[in-house]
Amino acid sequence: TIPCEMCIRDSRCLVRPRQNPADFLRDWGASTVQGDLADPASLPATLVGVSAVVDCATARPEESTRAVDWDGKVALIQSAQAMGVRRYVFSSIYGCDRHPQVPLMNTKAATEAFLASSGLDYTVLRFCGFMQAVIGNYAVPILEDRTVWGTNDETRTAYLDSLDAARLTMAALRCEGAVGRTLTLSGPKAYTTR
């Protein structure tokens, strides 16, 4: 995402231990702490002194979705409870509860339910899609005169800019009226693949 002064200030980012650390986060003003959702024992120490969690992590293609997006999220929520975290904002997917046959959607819906039963002051933000994905999937191939892949599916997606998503996440974090709610966030216009 794009750096945002109000989002980065006083932020601690959990980053996976890896060869190429997320130096850009520190360049933007955030502190980083190493931990891994696939290693639940690494999580409690990362939450010392943390008052709010913004959970927008997900498994990478080479990682186990179950280990990261279910087991890791359950461990993170339980660690947040144990460490006295006051607010928890979870990034989910629009319509996840309507597609249990899709593993990631089913896992997101199950995580939403687990979070709701946790006793934490939580907010679930269901995102429709991000404009930045459209740039990589459509704009860049068109500009480079490459093939653009799509379908005849007429499903519409109301893409949201990631900077707007960051601002809306911070607003939800600060708004008492968002506690205990599931909110869908989308862009102003919906598009089909065509």
Short mmCIF file of the C-alpha atoms (twelve columns), coordinates in Angstrom:
data_MODEL
# 
_entry.id   MODEL 
# 
loop_
_atom_site.group_PDB 
_atom_site.id 
_atom_site.type_symbol 
_atom_site.label_atom_id 
_atom_site.label_alt_id 
_atom_site.label_comp_id 
_atom_site.label_asym_id 
_atom_site.label_seq_id 
_atom_site.Cartn_x 
_atom_site.Cartn_y 
_atom_site.Cartn_z 
_atom_site.pdbx_PDB_model_num 
ATOM 1   C CA . THR A 1   0.000   0.000   0.000   1 
ATOM 2   C CA . ILE A 2   0.932   3.665   -0.240  1 
ATOM 3   C CA . PRO A 3   2.385   5.278   2.911   1 
ATOM 4   C CA . CYS A 4   -0.034  7.345   4.923   1 
ATOM 5   C CA . GLU A 5   1.231   9.490   7.805   1 
ATOM 6   C CA . MET A 6   -1.827  8.804   9.956   1 
ATOM 7   C CA . CYS A 7   -1.539  5.040   9.330   1 
ATOM 8   C CA . ILE A 8   2.185   4.617   9.927   1 
ATOM 9   C CA . ARG A 9   2.816   6.830   12.938  1 
ATOM 10  C CA . ASP A 10  3.104   4.719   16.107  1 
ATOM 11  C CA . SER A 11  2.636   1.523   14.089  1 
ATOM 12  C CA . ARG A 12  4.389   -1.758  14.658  1 
ATOM 13  C CA . CYS A 13  4.263   -4.146  11.721  1 
ATOM 14  C CA . LEU A 14  4.546   -7.882  12.134  1 
ATOM 15  C CA . VAL A 15  6.794   -9.175  9.341   1 
ATOM 16  C CA . ARG A 16  7.794   -12.709 8.476   1 
ATOM 17  C CA . PRO A 17  11.446  -13.586 9.052   1 
ATOM 18  C CA . ARG A 18  12.946  -13.681 5.563   1 
ATOM 19  C CA . GLN A 19  15.985  -12.771 3.494   1 
ATOM 20  C CA . ASN A 20  14.547  -9.501  2.190   1 
ATOM 21  C CA . PRO A 21  13.131  -7.691  5.213   1 
ATOM 22  C CA . ALA A 22  10.385  -5.108  4.795   1 
ATOM 23  C CA . ASP A 23  12.769  -2.135  5.028   1 
ATOM 24  C CA . PHE A 24  10.264  0.118   3.269   1 
ATOM 25  C CA . LEU A 25  8.025   -0.034  6.355   1 
ATOM 26  C CA . ARG A 26  10.788  1.423   8.508   1 
ATOM 27  C CA . ASP A 27  11.501  4.000   5.796   1 
ATOM 28  C CA . TRP A 28  7.869   5.097   6.126   1 
ATOM 29  C CA . GLY A 29  8.212   5.474   9.915   1 
ATOM 30  C CA . ALA A 30  6.796   2.203   11.246  1 
ATOM 31  C CA . SER A 31  8.676   -0.131  13.507  1 
ATOM 32  C CA . THR A 32  8.830   -3.802  12.618  1 
ATOM 33  C CA . VAL A 33  8.874   -6.947  14.683  1 
ATOM 34  C CA . GLN A 34  9.533   -10.428 13.363  1 
ATOM 35  C CA . GLY A 35  6.874   -13.056 13.820  1 
ATOM 36  C CA . ASP A 36  5.022   -15.591 11.776  1 
ATOM 37  C CA . LEU A 37  1.366   -16.581 11.800  1 
ATOM 38  C CA . ALA A 38  2.521   -20.081 10.857  1 
ATOM 39  C CA . ASP A 39  4.480   -20.112 14.159  1 
ATOM 40  C CA . PRO A 40  1.893   -19.256 16.858  1 
ATOM 41  C CA . ALA A 41  4.537   -19.254 19.606  1 
ATOM 42  C CA . SER A 42  6.109   -16.179 17.964  1 
ATOM 43  C CA . LEU A 43  2.972   -14.043 18.338  1 
ATOM 44  C CA . PRO A 44  2.426   -13.069 22.016  1 
ATOM 45  C CA . ALA A 45  5.755   -11.223 22.350  1 
ATOM 46  C CA . THR A 46  4.957   -9.153  19.244  1 
ATOM 47  C CA . LEU A 47  1.852   -7.743  20.964  1 
ATOM 48  C CA . VAL A 48  3.519   -6.365  24.104  1 
ATOM 49  C CA . GLY A 49  2.317   -2.758  24.493  1 
ATOM 50  C CA . VAL A 50  -0.040  -2.974  21.493  1 
ATOM 51  C CA . SER A 51  -3.507  -1.463  21.931  1 
ATOM 52  C CA . ALA A 52  -4.965  -2.316  18.512  1 
ATOM 53  C CA . VAL A 53  -4.397  -4.924  15.820  1 
ATOM 54  C CA . VAL A 54  -5.097  -4.333  12.134  1 
ATOM 55  C CA . ASP A 55  -5.050  -7.838  10.695  1 
ATOM 56  C CA . CYS A 56  -4.593  -7.778  6.929   1 
ATOM 57  C CA . ALA A 57  -2.248  -10.739 6.555   1 
ATOM 58  C CA . THR A 58  -2.894  -13.719 4.316   1 
ATOM 59  C CA . ALA A 59  -0.929  -16.702 3.081   1 
ATOM 60  C CA . ARG A 60  1.395   -16.303 0.153   1 
ATOM 61  C CA . PRO A 61  1.032   -18.764 -2.725  1 
ATOM 62  C CA . GLU A 62  3.872   -20.929 -1.384  1 
ATOM 63  C CA . GLU A 63  2.388   -21.036 2.145   1 
ATOM 64  C CA . SER A 64  -0.349  -23.141 3.688   1 
ATOM 65  C CA . THR A 65  -3.636  -21.241 3.764   1 
ATOM 66  C CA . ARG A 66  -4.769  -23.361 6.719   1 
ATOM 67  C CA . ALA A 67  -1.584  -22.661 8.709   1 
ATOM 68  C CA . VAL A 68  -1.637  -18.901 8.090   1 
ATOM 69  C CA . ASP A 69  -5.262  -17.901 7.485   1 
ATOM 70  C CA . TRP A 70  -6.900  -20.197 10.041  1 
ATOM 71  C CA . ASP A 71  -4.484  -21.593 12.626  1 
ATOM 72  C CA . GLY A 72  -2.384  -18.418 12.586  1 
ATOM 73  C CA . LYS A 73  -5.408  -16.105 12.839  1 
ATOM 74  C CA . VAL A 74  -6.883  -18.104 15.720  1 
ATOM 75  C CA . ALA A 75  -3.515  -17.872 17.502  1 
ATOM 76  C CA . LEU A 76  -3.281  -14.132 16.798  1 
ATOM 77  C CA . ILE A 77  -6.791  -13.484 18.130  1 
ATOM 78  C CA . GLN A 78  -6.089  -15.577 21.232  1 
ATOM 79  C CA . SER A 79  -2.773  -13.750 21.745  1 
ATOM 80  C CA . ALA A 80  -4.576  -10.412 21.407  1 
ATOM 81  C CA . GLN A 81  -7.032  -11.512 24.096  1 
ATOM 82  C CA . ALA A 82  -4.223  -12.642 26.401  1 
ATOM 83  C CA . MET A 83  -2.193  -9.452  25.871  1 
ATOM 84  C CA . GLY A 84  -5.122  -7.098  26.561  1 
ATOM 85  C CA . VAL A 85  -5.445  -5.650  23.045  1 
ATOM 86  C CA . ARG A 86  -8.386  -3.213  23.055  1 
ATOM 87  C CA . ARG A 87  -9.333  -3.171  19.333  1 
ATOM 88  C CA . TYR A 88  -9.027  -5.691  16.518  1 
ATOM 89  C CA . VAL A 89  -9.770  -4.840  12.882  1 
ATOM 90  C CA . PHE A 90  -9.908  -7.813  10.523  1 
ATOM 91  C CA . SER A 91  -9.595  -7.502  6.748   1 
ATOM 92  C CA . SER A 92  -11.908 -9.954  5.051   1 
ATOM 93  C CA . ILE A 93  -13.488 -10.507 1.643   1 
ATOM 94  C CA . TYR A 94  -16.892 -9.347  0.448   1 
ATOM 95  C CA . GLY A 95  -19.295 -12.281 0.141   1 
ATOM 96  C CA . CYS A 96  -17.041 -14.755 1.954   1 
ATOM 97  C CA . ASP A 97  -20.023 -16.134 3.864   1 
ATOM 98  C CA . ARG A 98  -21.800 -16.985 0.590   1 
ATOM 99  C CA . HIS A 99  -19.015 -19.132 -0.869  1 
ATOM 100 C CA . PRO A 100 -18.124 -21.918 1.601   1 
ATOM 101 C CA . GLN A 101 -16.922 -24.098 -1.303  1 
ATOM 102 C CA . VAL A 102 -13.992 -21.701 -1.868  1 
ATOM 103 C CA . PRO A 103 -11.347 -22.529 0.778   1 
ATOM 104 C CA . LEU A 104 -10.078 -18.971 1.406   1 
ATOM 105 C CA . MET A 105 -13.621 -17.547 1.501   1 
ATOM 106 C CA . ASN A 106 -14.694 -20.275 3.941   1 
ATOM 107 C CA . THR A 107 -11.653 -19.576 6.118   1 
ATOM 108 C CA . LYS A 108 -12.350 -15.818 6.143   1 
ATOM 109 C CA . ALA A 109 -15.983 -16.450 7.185   1 
ATOM 110 C CA . ALA A 110 -14.870 -18.854 9.925   1 
ATOM 111 C CA . THR A 111 -12.310 -16.312 11.173  1 
ATOM 112 C CA . GLU A 112 -15.010 -13.619 11.275  1 
ATOM 113 C CA . ALA A 113 -17.186 -15.916 13.429  1 
ATOM 114 C CA . PHE A 114 -14.267 -16.817 15.719  1 
ATOM 115 C CA . LEU A 115 -13.385 -13.139 16.156  1 
ATOM 116 C CA . ALA A 116 -17.021 -12.257 16.940  1 
ATOM 117 C CA . SER A 117 -17.051 -14.865 19.707  1 
ATOM 118 C CA . SER A 118 -13.679 -13.746 21.139  1 
ATOM 119 C CA . GLY A 119 -14.902 -10.958 23.395  1 
ATOM 120 C CA . LEU A 120 -12.545 -8.461  21.724  1 
ATOM 121 C CA . ASP A 121 -13.821 -5.102  20.493  1 
ATOM 122 C CA . TYR A 122 -13.584 -5.945  16.818  1 
ATOM 123 C CA . THR A 123 -14.526 -4.641  13.396  1 
ATOM 124 C CA . VAL A 124 -14.604 -6.752  10.244  1 
ATOM 125 C CA . LEU A 125 -13.921 -4.908  6.996   1 
ATOM 126 C CA . ARG A 126 -15.002 -6.834  3.914   1 
ATOM 127 C CA . PHE A 127 -13.170 -5.540  0.857   1 
ATOM 128 C CA . CYS A 128 -14.494 -6.059  -2.680  1 
ATOM 129 C CA . GLY A 129 -11.172 -5.751  -4.496  1 
ATOM 130 C CA . PHE A 130 -8.261  -3.391  -4.957  1 
ATOM 131 C CA . MET A 131 -7.557  -1.158  -7.950  1 
ATOM 132 C CA . GLN A 132 -3.863  -1.992  -7.719  1 
ATOM 133 C CA . ALA A 133 -4.661  -5.581  -8.795  1 
ATOM 134 C CA . VAL A 134 -6.415  -4.216  -11.886 1 
ATOM 135 C CA . ILE A 135 -3.258  -2.312  -12.823 1 
ATOM 136 C CA . GLY A 136 -1.139  -5.458  -12.764 1 
ATOM 137 C CA . ASN A 137 -3.725  -7.726  -14.356 1 
ATOM 138 C CA . TYR A 138 -5.045  -5.412  -17.079 1 
ATOM 139 C CA . ALA A 139 -3.321  -2.045  -17.501 1 
ATOM 140 C CA . VAL A 140 0.276   -3.267  -17.591 1 
ATOM 141 C CA . PRO A 141 -0.376  -6.067  -20.121 1 
ATOM 142 C CA . ILE A 142 -2.311  -3.664  -22.355 1 
ATOM 143 C CA . LEU A 143 0.477   -1.066  -22.216 1 
ATOM 144 C CA . GLU A 144 3.052   -3.756  -22.979 1 
ATOM 145 C CA . ASP A 145 0.960   -5.172  -25.850 1 
ATOM 146 C CA . ARG A 146 0.589   -8.526  -24.099 1 
ATOM 147 C CA . THR A 147 -2.423  -10.804 -23.814 1 
ATOM 148 C CA . VAL A 148 -5.024  -9.883  -21.208 1 
ATOM 149 C CA . TRP A 149 -6.776  -12.881 -19.677 1 
ATOM 150 C CA . GLY A 150 -10.369 -12.685 -18.573 1 
ATOM 151 C CA . THR A 151 -13.658 -14.529 -18.569 1 
ATOM 152 C CA . ASN A 152 -17.155 -14.000 -19.888 1 
ATOM 153 C CA . ASP A 153 -18.379 -13.842 -16.297 1 
ATOM 154 C CA . GLU A 154 -20.663 -10.861 -15.713 1 
ATOM 155 C CA . THR A 155 -19.801 -10.538 -12.012 1 
ATOM 156 C CA . ARG A 156 -19.071 -6.916  -11.144 1 
ATOM 157 C CA . THR A 157 -16.352 -5.793  -8.747  1 
ATOM 158 C CA . ALA A 158 -16.276 -2.335  -7.162  1 
ATOM 159 C CA . TYR A 159 -12.524 -1.885  -6.846  1 
ATOM 160 C CA . LEU A 160 -11.146 0.327   -4.069  1 
ATOM 161 C CA . ASP A 161 -7.832  2.157   -4.012  1 
ATOM 162 C CA . SER A 162 -5.515  0.720   -1.335  1 
ATOM 163 C CA . LEU A 163 -4.864  4.207   0.083   1 
ATOM 164 C CA . ASP A 164 -8.613  4.674   0.573   1 
ATOM 165 C CA . ALA A 165 -8.702  1.230   2.202   1 
ATOM 166 C CA . ALA A 166 -5.975  2.339   4.637   1 
ATOM 167 C CA . ARG A 167 -7.856  5.541   5.483   1 
ATOM 168 C CA . LEU A 168 -11.135 3.656   5.996   1 
ATOM 169 C CA . THR A 169 -9.362  1.113   8.181   1 
ATOM 170 C CA . MET A 170 -7.989  3.888   10.400  1 
ATOM 171 C CA . ALA A 171 -11.436 5.505   10.562  1 
ATOM 172 C CA . ALA A 172 -12.982 2.193   11.643  1 
ATOM 173 C CA . LEU A 173 -10.252 1.770   14.243  1 
ATOM 174 C CA . ARG A 174 -11.082 5.158   15.772  1 
ATOM 175 C CA . CYS A 175 -14.889 4.919   15.513  1 
ATOM 176 C CA . GLU A 176 -16.742 3.404   18.462  1 
ATOM 177 C CA . GLY A 177 -19.749 2.939   16.173  1 
ATOM 178 C CA . ALA A 178 -17.740 0.396   14.156  1 
ATOM 179 C CA . VAL A 179 -17.194 -1.920  17.131  1 
ATOM 180 C CA . GLY A 180 -18.907 -5.272  16.690  1 
ATOM 181 C CA . ARG A 181 -19.807 -4.528  13.072  1 
ATOM 182 C CA . THR A 182 -19.059 -6.076  9.715   1 
ATOM 183 C CA . LEU A 183 -18.684 -3.367  7.087   1 
ATOM 184 C CA . THR A 184 -18.345 -3.796  3.327   1 
ATOM 185 C CA . LEU A 185 -15.942 -1.381  1.658   1 
ATOM 186 C CA . SER A 186 -15.966 -0.853  -2.082  1 
ATOM 187 C CA . GLY A 187 -15.153 1.651   -4.774  1 
ATOM 188 C CA . PRO A 188 -17.728 3.960   -6.368  1 
ATOM 189 C CA . LYS A 189 -18.305 1.906   -9.529  1 
ATOM 190 C CA . ALA A 190 -18.448 -1.827  -10.275 1 
ATOM 191 C CA . TYR A 191 -16.778 -3.360  -13.324 1 
ATOM 192 C CA . THR A 192 -16.983 -6.704  -15.130 1 
ATOM 193 C CA . THR A 193 -13.865 -8.350  -16.534 1 
ATOM 194 C CA . ARG A 194 -14.816 -7.001  -19.940 1 
# 
